[in-house]
Short mmCIF file of C-alpha atoms and ligand atoms in Angstrom, two decimals:
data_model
loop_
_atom_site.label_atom_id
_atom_site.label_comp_id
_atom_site.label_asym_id
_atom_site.label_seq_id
_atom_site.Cartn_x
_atom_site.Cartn_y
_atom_site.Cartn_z
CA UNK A 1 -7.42 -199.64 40.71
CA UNK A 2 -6.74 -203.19 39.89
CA UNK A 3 -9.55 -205.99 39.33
CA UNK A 4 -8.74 -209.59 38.77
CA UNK A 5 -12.06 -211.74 37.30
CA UNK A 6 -11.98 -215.54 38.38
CA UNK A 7 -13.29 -217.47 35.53
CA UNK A 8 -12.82 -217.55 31.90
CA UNK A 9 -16.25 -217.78 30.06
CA UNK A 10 -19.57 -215.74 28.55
CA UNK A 11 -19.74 -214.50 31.97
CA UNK A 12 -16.41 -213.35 32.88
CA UNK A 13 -16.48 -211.60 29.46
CA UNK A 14 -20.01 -209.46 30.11
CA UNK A 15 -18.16 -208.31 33.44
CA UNK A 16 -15.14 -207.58 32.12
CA UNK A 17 -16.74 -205.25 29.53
CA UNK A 18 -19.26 -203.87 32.32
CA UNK A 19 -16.08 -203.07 35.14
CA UNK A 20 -14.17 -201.39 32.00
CA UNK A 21 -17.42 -198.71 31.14
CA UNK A 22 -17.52 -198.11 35.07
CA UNK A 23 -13.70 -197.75 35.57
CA UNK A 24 -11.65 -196.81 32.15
CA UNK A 25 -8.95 -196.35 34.18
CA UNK A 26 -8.38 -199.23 35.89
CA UNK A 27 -6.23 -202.80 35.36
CA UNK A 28 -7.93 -205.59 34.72
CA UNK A 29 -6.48 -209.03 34.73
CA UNK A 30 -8.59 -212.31 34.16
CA UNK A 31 -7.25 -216.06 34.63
CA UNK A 32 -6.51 -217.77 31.46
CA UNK A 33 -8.79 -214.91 29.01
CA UNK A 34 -10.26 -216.41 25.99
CA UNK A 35 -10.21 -214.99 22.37
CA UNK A 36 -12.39 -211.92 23.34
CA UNK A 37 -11.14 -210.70 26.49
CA UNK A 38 -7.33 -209.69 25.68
CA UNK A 39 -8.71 -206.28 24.63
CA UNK A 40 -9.93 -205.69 27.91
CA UNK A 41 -7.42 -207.25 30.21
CA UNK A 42 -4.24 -209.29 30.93
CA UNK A 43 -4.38 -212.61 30.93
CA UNK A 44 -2.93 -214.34 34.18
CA UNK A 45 -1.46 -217.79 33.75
CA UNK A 46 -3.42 -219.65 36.51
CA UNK A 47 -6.58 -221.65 36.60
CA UNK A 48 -9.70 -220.52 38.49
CA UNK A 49 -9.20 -223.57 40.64
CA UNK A 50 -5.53 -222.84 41.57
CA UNK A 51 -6.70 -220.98 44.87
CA UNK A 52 -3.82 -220.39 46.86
CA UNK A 53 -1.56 -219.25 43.71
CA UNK A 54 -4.15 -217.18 42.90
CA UNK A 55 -4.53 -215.39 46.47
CA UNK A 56 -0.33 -215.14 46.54
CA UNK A 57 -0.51 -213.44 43.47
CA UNK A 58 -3.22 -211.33 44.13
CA UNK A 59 -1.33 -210.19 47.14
CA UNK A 60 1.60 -209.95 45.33
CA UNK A 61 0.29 -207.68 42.52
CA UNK A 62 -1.57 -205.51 44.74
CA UNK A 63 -5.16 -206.54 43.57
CA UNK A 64 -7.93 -204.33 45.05
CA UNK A 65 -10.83 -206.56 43.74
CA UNK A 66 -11.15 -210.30 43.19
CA UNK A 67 -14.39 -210.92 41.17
CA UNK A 68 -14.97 -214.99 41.12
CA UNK A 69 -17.54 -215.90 38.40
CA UNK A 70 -18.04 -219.63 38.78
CA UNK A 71 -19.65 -221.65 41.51
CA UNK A 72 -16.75 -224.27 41.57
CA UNK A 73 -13.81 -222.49 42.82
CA UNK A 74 -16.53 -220.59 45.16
CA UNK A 75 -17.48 -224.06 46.80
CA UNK A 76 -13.74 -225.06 47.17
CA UNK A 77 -13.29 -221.72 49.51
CA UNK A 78 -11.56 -219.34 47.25
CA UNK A 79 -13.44 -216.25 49.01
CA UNK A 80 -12.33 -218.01 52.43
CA UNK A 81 -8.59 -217.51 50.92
CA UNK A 82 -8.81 -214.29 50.09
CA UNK A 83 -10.02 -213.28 53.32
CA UNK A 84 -7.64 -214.90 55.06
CA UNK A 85 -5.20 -213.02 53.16
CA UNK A 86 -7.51 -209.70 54.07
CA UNK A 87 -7.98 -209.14 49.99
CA UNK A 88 -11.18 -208.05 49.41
CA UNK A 89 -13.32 -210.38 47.25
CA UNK A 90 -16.38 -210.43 45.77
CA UNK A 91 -18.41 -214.03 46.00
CA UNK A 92 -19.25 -215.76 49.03
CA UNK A 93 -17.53 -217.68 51.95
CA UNK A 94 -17.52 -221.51 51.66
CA UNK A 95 -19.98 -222.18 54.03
CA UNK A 96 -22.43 -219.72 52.21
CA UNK A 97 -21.61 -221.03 48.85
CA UNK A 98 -23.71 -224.14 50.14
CA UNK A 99 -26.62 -222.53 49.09
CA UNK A 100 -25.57 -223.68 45.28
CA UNK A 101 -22.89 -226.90 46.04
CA UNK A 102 -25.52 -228.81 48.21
CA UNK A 103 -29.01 -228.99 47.57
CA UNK A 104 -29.55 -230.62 50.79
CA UNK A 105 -28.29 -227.88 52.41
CA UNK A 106 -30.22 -225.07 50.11
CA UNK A 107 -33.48 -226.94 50.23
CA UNK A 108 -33.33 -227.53 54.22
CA UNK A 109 -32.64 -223.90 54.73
CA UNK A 110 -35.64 -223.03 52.80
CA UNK A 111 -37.77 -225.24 55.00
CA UNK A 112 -36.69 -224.38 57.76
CA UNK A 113 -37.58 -220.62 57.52
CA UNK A 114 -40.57 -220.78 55.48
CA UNK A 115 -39.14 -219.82 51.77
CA UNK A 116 -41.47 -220.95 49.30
CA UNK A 117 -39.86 -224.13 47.70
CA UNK A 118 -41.39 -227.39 46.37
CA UNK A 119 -41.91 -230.23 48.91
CA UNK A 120 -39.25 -233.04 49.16
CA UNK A 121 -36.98 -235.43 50.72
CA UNK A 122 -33.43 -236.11 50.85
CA UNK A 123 -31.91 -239.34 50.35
CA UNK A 124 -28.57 -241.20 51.08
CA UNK A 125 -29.52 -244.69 51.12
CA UNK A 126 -31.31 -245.97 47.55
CA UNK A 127 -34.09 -248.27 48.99
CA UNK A 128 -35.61 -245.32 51.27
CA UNK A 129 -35.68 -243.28 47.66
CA UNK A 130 -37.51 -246.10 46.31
CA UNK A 131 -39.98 -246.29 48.89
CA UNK A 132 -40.45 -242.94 49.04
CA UNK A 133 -41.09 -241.88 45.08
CA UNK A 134 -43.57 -245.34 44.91
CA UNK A 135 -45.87 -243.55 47.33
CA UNK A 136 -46.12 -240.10 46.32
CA UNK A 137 -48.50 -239.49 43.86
CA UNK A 138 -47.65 -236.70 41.32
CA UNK A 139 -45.05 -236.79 39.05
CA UNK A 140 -41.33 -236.13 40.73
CA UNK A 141 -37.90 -234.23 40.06
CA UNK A 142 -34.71 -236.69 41.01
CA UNK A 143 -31.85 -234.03 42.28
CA UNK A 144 -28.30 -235.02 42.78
CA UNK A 145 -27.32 -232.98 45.94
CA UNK A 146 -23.78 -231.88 44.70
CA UNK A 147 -22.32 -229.93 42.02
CA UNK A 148 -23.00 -231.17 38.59
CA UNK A 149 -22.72 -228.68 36.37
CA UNK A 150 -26.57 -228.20 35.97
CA UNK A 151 -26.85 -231.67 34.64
CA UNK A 152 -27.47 -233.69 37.85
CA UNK A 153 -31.37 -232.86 37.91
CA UNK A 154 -34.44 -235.39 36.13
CA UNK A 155 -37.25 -234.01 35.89
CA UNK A 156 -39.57 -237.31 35.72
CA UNK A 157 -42.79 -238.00 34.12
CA UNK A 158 -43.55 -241.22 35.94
CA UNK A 159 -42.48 -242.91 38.81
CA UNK A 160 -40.59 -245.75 36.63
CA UNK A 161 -38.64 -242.83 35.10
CA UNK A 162 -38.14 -241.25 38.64
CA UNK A 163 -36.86 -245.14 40.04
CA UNK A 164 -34.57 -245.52 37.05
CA UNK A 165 -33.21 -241.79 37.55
CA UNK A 166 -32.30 -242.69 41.42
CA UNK A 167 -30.49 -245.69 40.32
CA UNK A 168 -28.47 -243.85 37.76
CA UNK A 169 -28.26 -241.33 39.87
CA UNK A 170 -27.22 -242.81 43.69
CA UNK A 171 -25.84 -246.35 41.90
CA UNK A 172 -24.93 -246.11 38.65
CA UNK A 173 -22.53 -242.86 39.44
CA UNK A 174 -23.79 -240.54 36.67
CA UNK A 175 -22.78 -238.00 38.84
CA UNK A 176 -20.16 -238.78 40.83
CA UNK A 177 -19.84 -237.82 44.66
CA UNK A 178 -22.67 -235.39 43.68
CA UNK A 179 -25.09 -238.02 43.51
CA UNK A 180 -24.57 -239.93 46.73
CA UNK A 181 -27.29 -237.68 48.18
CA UNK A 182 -30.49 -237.16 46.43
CA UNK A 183 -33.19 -234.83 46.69
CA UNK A 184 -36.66 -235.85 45.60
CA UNK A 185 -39.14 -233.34 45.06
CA UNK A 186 -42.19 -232.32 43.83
CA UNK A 187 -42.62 -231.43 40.06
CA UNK A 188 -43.67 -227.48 39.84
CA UNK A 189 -45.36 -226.30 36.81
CA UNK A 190 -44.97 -222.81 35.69
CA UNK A 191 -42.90 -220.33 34.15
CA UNK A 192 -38.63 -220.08 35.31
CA UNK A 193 -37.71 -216.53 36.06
CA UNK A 194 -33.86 -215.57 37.12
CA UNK A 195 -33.47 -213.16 39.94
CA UNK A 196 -29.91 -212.08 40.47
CA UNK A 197 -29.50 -210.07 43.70
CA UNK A 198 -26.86 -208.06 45.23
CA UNK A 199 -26.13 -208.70 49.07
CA UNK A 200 -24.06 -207.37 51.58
CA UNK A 201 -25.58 -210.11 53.77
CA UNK A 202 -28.41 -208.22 55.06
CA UNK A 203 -29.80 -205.87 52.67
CA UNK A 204 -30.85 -206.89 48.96
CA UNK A 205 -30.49 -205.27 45.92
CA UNK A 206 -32.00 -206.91 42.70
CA UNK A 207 -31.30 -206.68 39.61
CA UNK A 208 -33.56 -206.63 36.50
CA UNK A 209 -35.12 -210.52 36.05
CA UNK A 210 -34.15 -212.39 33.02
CA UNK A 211 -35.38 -215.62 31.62
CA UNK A 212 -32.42 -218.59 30.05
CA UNK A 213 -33.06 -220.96 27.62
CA UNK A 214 -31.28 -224.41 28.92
CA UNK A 215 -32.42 -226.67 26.15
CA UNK A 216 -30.48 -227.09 22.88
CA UNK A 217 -32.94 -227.05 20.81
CA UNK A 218 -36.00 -224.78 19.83
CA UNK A 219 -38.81 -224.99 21.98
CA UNK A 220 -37.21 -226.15 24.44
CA UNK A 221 -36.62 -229.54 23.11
CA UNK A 222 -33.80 -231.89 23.48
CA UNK A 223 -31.11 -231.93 26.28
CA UNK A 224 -29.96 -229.42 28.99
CA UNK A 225 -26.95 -227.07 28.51
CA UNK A 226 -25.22 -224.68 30.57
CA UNK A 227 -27.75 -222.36 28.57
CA UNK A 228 -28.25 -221.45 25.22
CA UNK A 229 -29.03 -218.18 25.37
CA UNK A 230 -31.61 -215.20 27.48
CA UNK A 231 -33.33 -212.20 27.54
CA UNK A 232 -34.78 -209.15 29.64
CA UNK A 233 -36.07 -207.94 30.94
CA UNK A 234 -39.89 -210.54 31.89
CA UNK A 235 -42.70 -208.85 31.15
CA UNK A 236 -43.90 -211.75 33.85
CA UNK A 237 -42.13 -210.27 36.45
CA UNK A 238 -43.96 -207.09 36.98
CA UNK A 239 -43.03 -204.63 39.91
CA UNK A 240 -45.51 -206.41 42.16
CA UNK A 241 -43.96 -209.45 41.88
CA UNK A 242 -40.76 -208.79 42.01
CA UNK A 243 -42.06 -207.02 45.38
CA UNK A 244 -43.31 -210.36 46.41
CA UNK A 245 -40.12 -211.99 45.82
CA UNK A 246 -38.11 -209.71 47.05
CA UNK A 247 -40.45 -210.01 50.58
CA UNK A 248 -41.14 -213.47 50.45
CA UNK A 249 -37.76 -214.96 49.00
CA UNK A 250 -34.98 -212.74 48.70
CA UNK A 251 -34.83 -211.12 52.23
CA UNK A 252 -36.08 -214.00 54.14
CA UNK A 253 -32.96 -216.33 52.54
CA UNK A 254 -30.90 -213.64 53.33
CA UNK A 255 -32.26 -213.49 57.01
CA UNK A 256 -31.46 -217.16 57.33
CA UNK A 257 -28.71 -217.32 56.11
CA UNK A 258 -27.06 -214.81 58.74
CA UNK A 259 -29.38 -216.50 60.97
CA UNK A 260 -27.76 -219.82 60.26
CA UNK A 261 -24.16 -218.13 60.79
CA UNK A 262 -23.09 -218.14 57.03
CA UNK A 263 -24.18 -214.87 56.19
CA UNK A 264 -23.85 -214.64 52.49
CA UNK A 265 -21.94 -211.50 50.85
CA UNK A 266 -21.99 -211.62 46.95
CA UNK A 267 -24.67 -212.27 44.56
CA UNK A 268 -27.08 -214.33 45.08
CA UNK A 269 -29.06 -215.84 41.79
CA UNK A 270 -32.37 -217.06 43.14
CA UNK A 271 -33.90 -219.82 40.30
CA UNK A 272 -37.79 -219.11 40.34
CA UNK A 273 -40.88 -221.09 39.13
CA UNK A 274 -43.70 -219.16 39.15
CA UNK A 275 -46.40 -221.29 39.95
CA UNK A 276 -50.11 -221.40 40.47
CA UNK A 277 -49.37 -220.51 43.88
CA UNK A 278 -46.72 -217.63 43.34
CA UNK A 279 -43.41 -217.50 43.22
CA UNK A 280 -41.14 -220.82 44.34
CA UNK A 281 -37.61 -222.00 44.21
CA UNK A 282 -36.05 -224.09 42.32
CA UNK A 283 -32.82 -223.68 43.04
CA UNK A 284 -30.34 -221.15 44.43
CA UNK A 285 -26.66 -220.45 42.38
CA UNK A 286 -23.83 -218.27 45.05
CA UNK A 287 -22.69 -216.26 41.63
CA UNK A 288 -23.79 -214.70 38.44
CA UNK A 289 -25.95 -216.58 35.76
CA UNK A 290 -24.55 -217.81 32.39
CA UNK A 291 -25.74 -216.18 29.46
CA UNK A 292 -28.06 -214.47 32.00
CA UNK A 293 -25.39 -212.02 32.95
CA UNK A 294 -24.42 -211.45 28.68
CA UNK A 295 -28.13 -209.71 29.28
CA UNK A 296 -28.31 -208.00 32.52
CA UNK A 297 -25.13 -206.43 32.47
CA UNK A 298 -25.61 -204.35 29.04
CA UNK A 299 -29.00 -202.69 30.59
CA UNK A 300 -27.10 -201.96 33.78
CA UNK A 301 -27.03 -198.08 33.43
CA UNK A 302 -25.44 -197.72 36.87
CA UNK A 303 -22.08 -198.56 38.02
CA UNK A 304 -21.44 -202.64 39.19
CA UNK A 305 -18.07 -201.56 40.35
CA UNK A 306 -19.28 -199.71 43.14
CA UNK A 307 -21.69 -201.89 44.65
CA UNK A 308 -19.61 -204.82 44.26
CA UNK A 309 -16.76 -202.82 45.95
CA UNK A 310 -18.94 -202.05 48.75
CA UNK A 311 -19.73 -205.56 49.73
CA UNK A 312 -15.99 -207.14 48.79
CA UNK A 313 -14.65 -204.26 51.48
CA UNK A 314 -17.19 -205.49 54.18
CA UNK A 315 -19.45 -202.23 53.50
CA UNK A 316 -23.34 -202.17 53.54
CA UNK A 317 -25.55 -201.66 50.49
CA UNK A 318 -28.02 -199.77 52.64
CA UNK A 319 -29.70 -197.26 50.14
CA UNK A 320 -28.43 -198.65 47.13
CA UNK A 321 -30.29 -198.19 44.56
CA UNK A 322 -29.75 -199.67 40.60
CA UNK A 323 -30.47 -197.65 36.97
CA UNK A 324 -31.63 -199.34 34.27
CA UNK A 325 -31.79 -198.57 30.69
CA UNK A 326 -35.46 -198.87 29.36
CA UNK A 327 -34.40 -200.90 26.38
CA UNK A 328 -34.24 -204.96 26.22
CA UNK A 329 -31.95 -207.39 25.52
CA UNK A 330 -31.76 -210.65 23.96
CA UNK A 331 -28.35 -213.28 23.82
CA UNK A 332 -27.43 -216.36 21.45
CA UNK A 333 -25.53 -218.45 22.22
CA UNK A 334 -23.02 -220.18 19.65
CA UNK A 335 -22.41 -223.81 20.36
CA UNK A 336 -19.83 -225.93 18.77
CA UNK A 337 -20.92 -229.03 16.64
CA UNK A 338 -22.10 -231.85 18.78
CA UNK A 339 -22.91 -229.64 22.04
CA UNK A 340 -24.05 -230.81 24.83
CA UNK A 341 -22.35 -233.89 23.53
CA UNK A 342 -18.34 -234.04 22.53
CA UNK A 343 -17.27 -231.51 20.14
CA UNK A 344 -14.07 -230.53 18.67
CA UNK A 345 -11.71 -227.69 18.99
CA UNK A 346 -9.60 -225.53 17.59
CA UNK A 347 -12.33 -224.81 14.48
CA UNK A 348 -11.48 -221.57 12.96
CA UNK A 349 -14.26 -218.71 13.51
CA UNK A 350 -14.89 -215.54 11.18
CA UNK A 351 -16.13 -213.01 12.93
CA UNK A 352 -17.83 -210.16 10.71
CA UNK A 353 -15.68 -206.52 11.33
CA UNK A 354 -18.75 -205.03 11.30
CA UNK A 355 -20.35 -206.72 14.35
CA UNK A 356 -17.22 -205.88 16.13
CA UNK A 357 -18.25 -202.10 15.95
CA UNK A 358 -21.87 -201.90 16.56
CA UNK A 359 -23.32 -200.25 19.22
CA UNK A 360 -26.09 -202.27 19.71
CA UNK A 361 -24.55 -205.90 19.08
CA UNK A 362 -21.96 -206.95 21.87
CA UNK A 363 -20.16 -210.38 21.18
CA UNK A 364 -19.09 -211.97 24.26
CA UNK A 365 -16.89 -214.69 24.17
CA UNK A 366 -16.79 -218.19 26.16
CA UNK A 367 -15.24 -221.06 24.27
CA UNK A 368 -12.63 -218.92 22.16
CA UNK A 369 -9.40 -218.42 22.19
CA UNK A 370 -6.83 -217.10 19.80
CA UNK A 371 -4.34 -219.91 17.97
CA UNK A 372 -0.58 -219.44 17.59
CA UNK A 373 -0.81 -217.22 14.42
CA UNK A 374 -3.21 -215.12 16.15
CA UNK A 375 -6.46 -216.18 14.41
CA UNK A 376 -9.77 -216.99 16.34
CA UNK A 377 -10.65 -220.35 17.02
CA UNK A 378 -13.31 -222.42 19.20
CA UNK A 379 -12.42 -223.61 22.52
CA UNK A 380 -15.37 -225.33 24.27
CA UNK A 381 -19.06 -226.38 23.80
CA UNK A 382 -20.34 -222.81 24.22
CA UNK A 383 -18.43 -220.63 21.96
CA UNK A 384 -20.22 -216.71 21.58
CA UNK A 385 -23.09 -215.19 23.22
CA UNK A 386 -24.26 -212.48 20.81
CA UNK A 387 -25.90 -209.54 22.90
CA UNK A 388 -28.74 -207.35 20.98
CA UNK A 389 -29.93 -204.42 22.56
CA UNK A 390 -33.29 -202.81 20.95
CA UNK A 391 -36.68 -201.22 22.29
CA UNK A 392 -38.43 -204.51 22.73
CA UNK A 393 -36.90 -208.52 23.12
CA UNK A 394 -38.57 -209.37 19.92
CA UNK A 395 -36.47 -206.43 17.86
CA UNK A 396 -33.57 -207.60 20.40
CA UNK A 397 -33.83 -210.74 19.31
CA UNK A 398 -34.25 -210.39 16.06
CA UNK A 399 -31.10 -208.93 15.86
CA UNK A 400 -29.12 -211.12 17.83
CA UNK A 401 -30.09 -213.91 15.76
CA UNK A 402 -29.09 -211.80 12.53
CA UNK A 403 -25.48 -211.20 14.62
CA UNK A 404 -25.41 -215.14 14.97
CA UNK A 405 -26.05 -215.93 11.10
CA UNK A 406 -23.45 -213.78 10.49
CA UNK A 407 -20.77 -215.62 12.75
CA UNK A 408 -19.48 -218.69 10.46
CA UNK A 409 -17.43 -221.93 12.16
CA UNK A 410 -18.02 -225.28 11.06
CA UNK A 411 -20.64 -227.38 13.33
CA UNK A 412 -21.87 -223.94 14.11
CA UNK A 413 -25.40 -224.38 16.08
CA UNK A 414 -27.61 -222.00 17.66
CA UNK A 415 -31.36 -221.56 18.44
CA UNK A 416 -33.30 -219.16 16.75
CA UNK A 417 -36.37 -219.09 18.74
CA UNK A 418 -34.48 -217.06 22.13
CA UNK A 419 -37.62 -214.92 24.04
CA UNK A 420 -40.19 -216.72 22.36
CA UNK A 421 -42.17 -216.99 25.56
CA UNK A 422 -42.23 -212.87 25.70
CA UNK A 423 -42.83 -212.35 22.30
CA UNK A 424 -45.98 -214.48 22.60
CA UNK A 425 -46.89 -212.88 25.02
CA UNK A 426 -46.41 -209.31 23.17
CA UNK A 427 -48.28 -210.75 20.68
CA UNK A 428 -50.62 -211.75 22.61
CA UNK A 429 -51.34 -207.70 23.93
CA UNK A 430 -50.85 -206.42 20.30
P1 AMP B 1 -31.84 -227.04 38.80
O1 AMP B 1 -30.44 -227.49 38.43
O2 AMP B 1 -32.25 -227.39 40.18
O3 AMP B 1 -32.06 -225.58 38.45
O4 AMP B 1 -32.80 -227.79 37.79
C1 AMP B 1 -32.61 -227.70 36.40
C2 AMP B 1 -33.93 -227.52 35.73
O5 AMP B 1 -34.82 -228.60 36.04
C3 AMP B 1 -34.69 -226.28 36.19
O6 AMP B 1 -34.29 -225.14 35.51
C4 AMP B 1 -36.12 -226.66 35.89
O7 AMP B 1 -36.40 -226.47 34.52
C5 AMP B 1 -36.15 -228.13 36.18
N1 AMP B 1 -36.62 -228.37 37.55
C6 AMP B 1 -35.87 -228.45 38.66
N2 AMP B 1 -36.64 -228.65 39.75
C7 AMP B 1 -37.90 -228.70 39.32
C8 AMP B 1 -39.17 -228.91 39.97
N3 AMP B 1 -39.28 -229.11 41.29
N4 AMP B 1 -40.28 -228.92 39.20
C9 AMP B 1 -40.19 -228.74 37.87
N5 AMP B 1 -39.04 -228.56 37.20
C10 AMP B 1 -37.90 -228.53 37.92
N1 LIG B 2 -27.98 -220.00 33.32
C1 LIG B 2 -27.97 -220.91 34.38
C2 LIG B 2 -26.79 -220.85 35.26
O1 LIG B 2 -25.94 -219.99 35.15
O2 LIG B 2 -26.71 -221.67 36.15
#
């Protein structure tokens, strides 16, 4: 069999390394691998953007299985090419990929059939915005609609924060084309929980819940990043919960979204807040989290391959059921100096041998890649995500973060504090 992974990060890494424990024997190719995933598979000269090229030479080389790991190339239609070319794919159509590439879109489906979501309005024109986030009372969330690469989104104290946030947002072009429609919404409180979810586009199949750290700094301080590292699985998310979500959010999106006539086929990542009054969205992604994935994937005792084969051929998950390993896992994330700001590249990394041959430590690499004489260097903001498995997230994270120390580049920063919601809570029990 022969897989090709769209994507080049964290992500694309932790499924690499999953498809090769399900399938030994089979090719894998990736577009444009970084520093870590050459032992796994071929790299392929072409960009995860470069659709067409990518469906010719998937057709070309006889590909049974396109994997796409990020959202853009998943807005821009690449699952729609594929199809077209009757290669099966795993990731959703265009149309369905909405559900992450406009907000709008996402947050009207939600009110429409009833998925618990907080209230709001969408905006194109800046004075209604005004008007409307001078009369609500509590504090606000500013959204741009579009793709923004998680940084789009204010979450506003007052409403002079929320008016100068539109204005940046809708005027001043902070985000582009992305923030020519806003959504305004209501300011949740609670606890974030990821859900990722199998979906053949009627039944659901989810996967253990994990929890990301987005801020750069320790508790939570400081600006947002792509993610700075995760763990699972949530001791918040107990079966009953994940019963409730799984009846009162997963299915029901689902539903609509066949409903609506984009069914979605892929996986679907549902952001949670779990607030006073259960279990609401924040937002939906059409793909796999990142570093959530760097942490689901290694407890995955079952095979991915199979379900993921299942829905790419147009198959039903009817029956499927998951294994998990009873153990927990924890990720850091490696940043390059200056992250989420400008950083350089091309810093040399040393990677301990050791670490390379543990069976409990996995180093998955994003921003990597290896230089002309074959030595590791850094290659973007996010450069490792260092994967502990243990018995509990605080041994799991205790490890990872002894794997990170270990891990020298200069401007090397990463937080040390990853789970510290779950450990306090383990404390908390002890
Ligand atoms: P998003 O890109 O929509 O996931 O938003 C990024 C982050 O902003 C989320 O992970 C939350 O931490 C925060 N956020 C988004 N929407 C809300 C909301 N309605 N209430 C509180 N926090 C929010
Ligand atoms: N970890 C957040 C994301 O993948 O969007």
């Amino acid at each position: 069999m022969k897989i090709l992974v769209v994507g080049n990060g964290g992500r694309e890494h932790a499924l690499l390394w999953k498809l090769r424990r399900d399938a030994p024997g089979a090719e894998l190719f990736i577009t444009r691998g970084n520093g870590g995933t050459d032992a796994l598979a071929t790299s392929i000269p072409l960009d995860a953007g470069e659709l067409q090229s990518l469906a010719g030479w998937a057709e070309q080389n006889q590909i049974d299985l396109t994997i796409v790991g990020p959202e853009a190339p998943l807005a821009e239609g690449i699952a729609d090419h594929f199809g077209n070319h009757r290669l099966p794919v795993f990731g959703p159509s265009k149309q369905a990929a909405r559900i992450e590439s406009s907000k709008a879109f996402a947050k009207g489906l939600m009110a429409r059939h009833g998925i618990p979501t907080a209230a709001f309005q969408v905006f194109t024109a800046l004075p209604e915005a005004e008007d409307y986030v001078r009369s609500v009372a509590g504090p606000v969330v500013v959204k741009a609609s579009g793709l923004a690469a998680g940084k789009g989104v204010v979450v506003c104290d007052d409403t002079d924060q929320a008016l100068t946030a539109l204005r940046e947002t809708m005027e001043g072009g902070a985000f582009g084309v992305a923030g020519a429609e806003v959504v305004v919404e209501e300011r949740m409180t609670g606890e974030e929980l990821s859900v990722f979810a199998l979906t053949d586009g009627q039944n659901v199949v989810p996967m253990v819940p994990a929890q990301d750290h987005k801020r750069v700094g320790e508790g939570e301080s400081g600006p947002n990043t792509g993610g700075m590292g995760a763990y699972a699985p949530v001791s918040l998310a107990t079966p009953e919960l994940m019963e409730r979500v799984e009846r009162e959010i997963l299915r029901p999106t689902v539903a609509a979204m066949a409903a609506e006539g984009c069914p979605f086929r892929g996986l679907l990542y549902a952001g949670l807040m779990l607030t006073p009054d259960g279990p609401k969205v924040v937002e939906f992604n059409c793909r796999f989290g990142d570093p959530e994935t760097q942490v689901v994937l290694p407890l995955l005792r079952s095979s991915l391959l199979d379900p993921i084969l299942e829905i790419a051929r147009g198959g039903s998950l009817a029956g499927v059921r998951l294994g998990w390993s009873a153990q927990a896992a924890a990720t850091t994330v490696l940043a390059s100096g200056g992250y989420p700001g400008d950083y350089p590249s091309g810093v040399p990394i040393h990677l301990p041998a050791e670490l390379q041959s543990s069976d409990d430590v996995i180093v998955f690499h994003a921003g990597t890649r290896r230089a002309d004489d074959g030595a590791l260097v850094t290659a973007g903001g996010r450069v490792l995500a260092v994967t502990a498995l243990a018995p509990t997230v605080a041994a799991a994270a205790e490890r990872s973060r002894a794997a990170a120390e270990s891990i020298r580049f200069e401007g090397k920063h990463f937080r040390r504090d990853i789970g510290w919601r779950e450990i306090e809570r383990a404390n908390a029990h002890a």
